[in-house]
mmCIF file of N, CA and C in Angstrom:
data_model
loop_
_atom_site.group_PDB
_atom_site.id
_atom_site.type_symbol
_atom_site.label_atom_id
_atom_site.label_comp_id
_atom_site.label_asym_id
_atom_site.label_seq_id
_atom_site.Cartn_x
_atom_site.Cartn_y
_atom_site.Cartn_z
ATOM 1 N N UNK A 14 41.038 21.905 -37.023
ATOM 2 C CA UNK A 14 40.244 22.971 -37.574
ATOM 3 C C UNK A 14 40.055 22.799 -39.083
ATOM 4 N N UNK A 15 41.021 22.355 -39.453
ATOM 5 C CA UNK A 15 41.231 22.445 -41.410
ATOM 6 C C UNK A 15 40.268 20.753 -41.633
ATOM 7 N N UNK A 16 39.837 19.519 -40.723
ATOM 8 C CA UNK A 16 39.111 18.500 -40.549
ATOM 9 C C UNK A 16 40.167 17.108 -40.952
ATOM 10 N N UNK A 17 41.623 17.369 -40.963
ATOM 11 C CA UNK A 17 42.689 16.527 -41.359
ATOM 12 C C UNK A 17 42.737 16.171 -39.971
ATOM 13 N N UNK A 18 43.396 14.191 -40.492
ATOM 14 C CA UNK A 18 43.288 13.373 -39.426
ATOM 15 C C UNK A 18 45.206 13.704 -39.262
ATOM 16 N N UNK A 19 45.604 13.379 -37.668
ATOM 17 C CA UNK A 19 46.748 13.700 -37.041
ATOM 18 C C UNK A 19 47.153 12.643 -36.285
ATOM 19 N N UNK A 20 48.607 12.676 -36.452
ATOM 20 C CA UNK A 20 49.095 11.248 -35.648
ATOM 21 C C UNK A 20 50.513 11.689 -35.261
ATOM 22 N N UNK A 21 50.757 11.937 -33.649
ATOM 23 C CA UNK A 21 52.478 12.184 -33.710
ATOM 24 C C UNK A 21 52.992 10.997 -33.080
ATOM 25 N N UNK A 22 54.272 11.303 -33.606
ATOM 26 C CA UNK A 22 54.791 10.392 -33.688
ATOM 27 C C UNK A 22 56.260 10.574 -32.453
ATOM 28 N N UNK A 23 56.387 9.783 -31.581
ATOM 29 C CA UNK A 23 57.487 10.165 -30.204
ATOM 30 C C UNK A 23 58.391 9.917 -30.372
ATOM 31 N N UNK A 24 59.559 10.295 -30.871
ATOM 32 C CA UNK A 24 61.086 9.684 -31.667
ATOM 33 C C UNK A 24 61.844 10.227 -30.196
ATOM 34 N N UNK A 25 61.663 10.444 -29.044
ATOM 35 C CA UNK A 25 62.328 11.103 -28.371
ATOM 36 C C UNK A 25 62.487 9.598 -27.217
ATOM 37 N N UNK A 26 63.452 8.911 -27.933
ATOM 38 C CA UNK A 26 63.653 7.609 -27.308
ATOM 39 C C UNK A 26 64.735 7.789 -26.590
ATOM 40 N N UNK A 27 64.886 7.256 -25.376
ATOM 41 C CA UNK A 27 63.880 5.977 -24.525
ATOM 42 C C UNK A 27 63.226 7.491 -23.553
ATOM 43 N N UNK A 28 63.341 8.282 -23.289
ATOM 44 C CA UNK A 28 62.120 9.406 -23.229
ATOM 45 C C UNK A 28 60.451 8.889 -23.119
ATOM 46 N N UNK A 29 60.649 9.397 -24.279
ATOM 47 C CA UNK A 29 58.964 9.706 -24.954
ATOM 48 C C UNK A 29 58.511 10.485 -24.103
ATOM 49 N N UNK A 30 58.310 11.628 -24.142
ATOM 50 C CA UNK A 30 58.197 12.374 -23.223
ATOM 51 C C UNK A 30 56.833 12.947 -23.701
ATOM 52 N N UNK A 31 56.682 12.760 -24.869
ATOM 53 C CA UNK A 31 55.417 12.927 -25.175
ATOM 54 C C UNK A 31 53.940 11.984 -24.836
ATOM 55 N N UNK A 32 54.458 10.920 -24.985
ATOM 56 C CA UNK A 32 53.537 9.885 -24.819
ATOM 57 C C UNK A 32 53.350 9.856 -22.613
ATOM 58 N N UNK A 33 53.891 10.028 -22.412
ATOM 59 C CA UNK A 33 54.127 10.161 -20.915
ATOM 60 C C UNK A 33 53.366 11.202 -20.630
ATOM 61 N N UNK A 34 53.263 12.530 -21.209
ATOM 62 C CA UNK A 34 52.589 14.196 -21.433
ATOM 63 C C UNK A 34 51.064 13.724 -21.570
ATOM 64 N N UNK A 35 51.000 12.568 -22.481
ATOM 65 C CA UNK A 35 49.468 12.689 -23.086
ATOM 66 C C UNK A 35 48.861 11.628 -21.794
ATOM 67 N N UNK A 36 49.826 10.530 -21.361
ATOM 68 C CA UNK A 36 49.047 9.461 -20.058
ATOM 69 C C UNK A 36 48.590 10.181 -19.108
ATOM 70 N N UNK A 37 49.503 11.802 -18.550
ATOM 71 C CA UNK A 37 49.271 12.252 -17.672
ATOM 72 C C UNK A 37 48.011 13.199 -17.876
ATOM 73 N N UNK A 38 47.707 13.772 -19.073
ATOM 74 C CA UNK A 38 46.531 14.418 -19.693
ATOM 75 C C UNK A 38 45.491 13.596 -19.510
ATOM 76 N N UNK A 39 45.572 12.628 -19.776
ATOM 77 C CA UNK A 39 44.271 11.503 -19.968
ATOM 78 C C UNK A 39 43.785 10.659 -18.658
ATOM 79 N N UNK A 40 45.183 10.947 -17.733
ATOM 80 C CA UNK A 40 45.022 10.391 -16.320
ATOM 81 C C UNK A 40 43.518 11.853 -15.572
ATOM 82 N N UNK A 41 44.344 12.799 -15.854
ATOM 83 C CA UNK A 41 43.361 14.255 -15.229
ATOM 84 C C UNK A 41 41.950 14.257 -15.926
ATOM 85 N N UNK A 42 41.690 13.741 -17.601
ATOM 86 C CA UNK A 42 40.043 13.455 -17.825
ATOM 87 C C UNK A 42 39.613 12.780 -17.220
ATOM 88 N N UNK A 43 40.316 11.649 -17.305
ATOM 89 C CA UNK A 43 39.778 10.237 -16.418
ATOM 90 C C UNK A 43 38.860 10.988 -14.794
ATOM 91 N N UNK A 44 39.548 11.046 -14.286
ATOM 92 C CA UNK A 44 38.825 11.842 -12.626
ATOM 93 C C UNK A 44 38.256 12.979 -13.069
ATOM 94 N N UNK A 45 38.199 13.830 -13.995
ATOM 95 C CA UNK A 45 37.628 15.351 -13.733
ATOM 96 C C UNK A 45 36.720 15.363 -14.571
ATOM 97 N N UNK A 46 35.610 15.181 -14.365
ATOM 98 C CA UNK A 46 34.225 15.404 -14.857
ATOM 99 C C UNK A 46 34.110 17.002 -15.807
ATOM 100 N N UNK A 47 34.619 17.882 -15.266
ATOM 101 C CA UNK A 47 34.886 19.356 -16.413
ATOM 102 C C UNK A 47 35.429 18.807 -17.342
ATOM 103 N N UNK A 48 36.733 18.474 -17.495
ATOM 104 C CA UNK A 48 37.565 17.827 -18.645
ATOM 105 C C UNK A 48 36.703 16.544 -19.639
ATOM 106 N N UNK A 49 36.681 16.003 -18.409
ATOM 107 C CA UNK A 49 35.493 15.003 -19.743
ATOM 108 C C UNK A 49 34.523 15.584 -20.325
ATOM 109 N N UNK A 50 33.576 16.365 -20.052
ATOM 110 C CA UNK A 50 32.875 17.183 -20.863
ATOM 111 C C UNK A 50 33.116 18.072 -21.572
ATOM 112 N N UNK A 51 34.175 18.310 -21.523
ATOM 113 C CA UNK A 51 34.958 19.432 -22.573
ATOM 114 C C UNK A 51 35.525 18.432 -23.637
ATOM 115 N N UNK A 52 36.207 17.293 -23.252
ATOM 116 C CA UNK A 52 36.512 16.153 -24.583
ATOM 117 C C UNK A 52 35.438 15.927 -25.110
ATOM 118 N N UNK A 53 33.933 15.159 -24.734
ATOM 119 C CA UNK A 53 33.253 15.007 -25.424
ATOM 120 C C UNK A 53 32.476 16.227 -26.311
ATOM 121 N N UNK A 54 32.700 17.184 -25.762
ATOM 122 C CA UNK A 54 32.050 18.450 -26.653
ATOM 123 C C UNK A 54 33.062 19.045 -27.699
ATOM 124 N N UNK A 55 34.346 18.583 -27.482
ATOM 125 C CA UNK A 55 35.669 19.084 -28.320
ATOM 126 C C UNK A 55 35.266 17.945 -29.579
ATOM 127 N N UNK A 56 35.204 16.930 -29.297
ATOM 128 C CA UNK A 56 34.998 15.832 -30.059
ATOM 129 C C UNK A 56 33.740 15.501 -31.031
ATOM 130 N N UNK A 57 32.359 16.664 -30.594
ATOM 131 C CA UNK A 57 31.425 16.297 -31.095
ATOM 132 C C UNK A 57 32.112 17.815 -32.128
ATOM 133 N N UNK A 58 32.350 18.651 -31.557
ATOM 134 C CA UNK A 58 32.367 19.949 -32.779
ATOM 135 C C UNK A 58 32.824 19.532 -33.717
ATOM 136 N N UNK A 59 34.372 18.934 -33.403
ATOM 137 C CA UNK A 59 35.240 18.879 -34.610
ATOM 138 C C UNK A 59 34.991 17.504 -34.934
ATOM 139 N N UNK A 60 34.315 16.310 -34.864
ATOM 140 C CA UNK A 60 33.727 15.314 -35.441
ATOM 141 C C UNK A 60 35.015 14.490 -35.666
ATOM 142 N N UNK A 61 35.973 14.306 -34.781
ATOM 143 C CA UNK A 61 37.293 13.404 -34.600
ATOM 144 C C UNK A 61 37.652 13.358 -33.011
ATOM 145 N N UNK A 62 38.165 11.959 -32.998
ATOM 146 C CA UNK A 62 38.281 11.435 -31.978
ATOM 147 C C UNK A 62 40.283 12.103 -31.825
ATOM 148 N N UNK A 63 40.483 11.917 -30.360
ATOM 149 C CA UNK A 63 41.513 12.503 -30.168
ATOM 150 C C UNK A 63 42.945 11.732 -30.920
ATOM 151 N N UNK A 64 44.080 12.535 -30.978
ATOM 152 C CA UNK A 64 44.776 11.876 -31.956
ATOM 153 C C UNK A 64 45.920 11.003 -31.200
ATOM 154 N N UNK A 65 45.937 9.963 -31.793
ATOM 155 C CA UNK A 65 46.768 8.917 -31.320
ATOM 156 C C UNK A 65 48.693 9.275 -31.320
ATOM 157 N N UNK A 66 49.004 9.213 -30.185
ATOM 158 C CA UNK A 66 50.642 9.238 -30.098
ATOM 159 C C UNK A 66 51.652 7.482 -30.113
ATOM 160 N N UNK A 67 52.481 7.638 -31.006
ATOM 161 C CA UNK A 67 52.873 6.939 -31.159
ATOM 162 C C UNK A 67 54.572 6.509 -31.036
ATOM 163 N N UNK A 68 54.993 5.882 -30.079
ATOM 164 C CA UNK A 68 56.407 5.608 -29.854
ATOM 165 C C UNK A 68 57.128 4.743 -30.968
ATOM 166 N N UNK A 69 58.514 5.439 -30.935
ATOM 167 C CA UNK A 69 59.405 4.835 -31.828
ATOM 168 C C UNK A 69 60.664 5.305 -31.631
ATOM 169 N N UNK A 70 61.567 5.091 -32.389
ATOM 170 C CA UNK A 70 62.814 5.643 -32.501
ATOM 171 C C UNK A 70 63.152 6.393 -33.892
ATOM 172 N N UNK A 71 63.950 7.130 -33.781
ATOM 173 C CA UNK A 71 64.035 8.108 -34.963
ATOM 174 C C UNK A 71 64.374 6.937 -36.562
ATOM 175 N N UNK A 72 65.094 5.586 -36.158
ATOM 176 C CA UNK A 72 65.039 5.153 -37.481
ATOM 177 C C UNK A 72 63.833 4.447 -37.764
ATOM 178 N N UNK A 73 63.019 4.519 -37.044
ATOM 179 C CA UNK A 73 61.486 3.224 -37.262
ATOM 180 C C UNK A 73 60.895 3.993 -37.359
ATOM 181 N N UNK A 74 60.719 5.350 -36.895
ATOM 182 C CA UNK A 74 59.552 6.095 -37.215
ATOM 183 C C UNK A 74 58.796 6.430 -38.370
ATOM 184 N N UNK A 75 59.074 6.572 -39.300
ATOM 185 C CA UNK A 75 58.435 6.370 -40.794
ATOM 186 C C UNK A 75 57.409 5.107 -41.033
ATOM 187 N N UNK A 76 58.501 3.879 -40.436
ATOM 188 C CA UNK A 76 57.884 2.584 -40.572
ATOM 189 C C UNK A 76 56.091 2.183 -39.566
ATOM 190 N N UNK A 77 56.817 3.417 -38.670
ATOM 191 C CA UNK A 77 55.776 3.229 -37.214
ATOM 192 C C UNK A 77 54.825 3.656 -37.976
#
C-alpha cells in the first residue's frame, strides 16, 4: 500500500514453513482461474509483482 518493495525472509530452519505456505498458495493460483485473476488485477493496482520468500537459517539470513 505505502509502494515499498518486500522480501521475507524463512529463518524457520529446516521447517520453512513459510516458503512451503507460499508453494501451497501458488499451487491453488496455478489451477484456479478466480485466483489468477485476482493476482493479475492485485498486481496491476499496486504495480509490483508478488514478493519473493526466501530460505535460510537464522545465522545467514542477513547475508541471504
Amino acid at each position: 500500500m505505502k509502494g515499498l518493495n518486500v522480501a521475507v525472509v524463512d529463518c524457520d530452519y529446516p521447517q520453512h514453513s513459510i516458503i512451503k505456505q507460499k508453494k501451497r498458495d501458488m499451487e491453488v493460483v496455478r489451477i484456479t482461474a478466480v485466483y489468477q485473476n485476482r493476482l493479475v488485477e492485485q498486481a496491476g493496482r499496486l504495480k509490483k509483482k508478488a514478493y519473493p520468500v526466501i530460505g535460510s537459517t537464522p545465522a545467514n539470513c542477513m547475508a541471504d
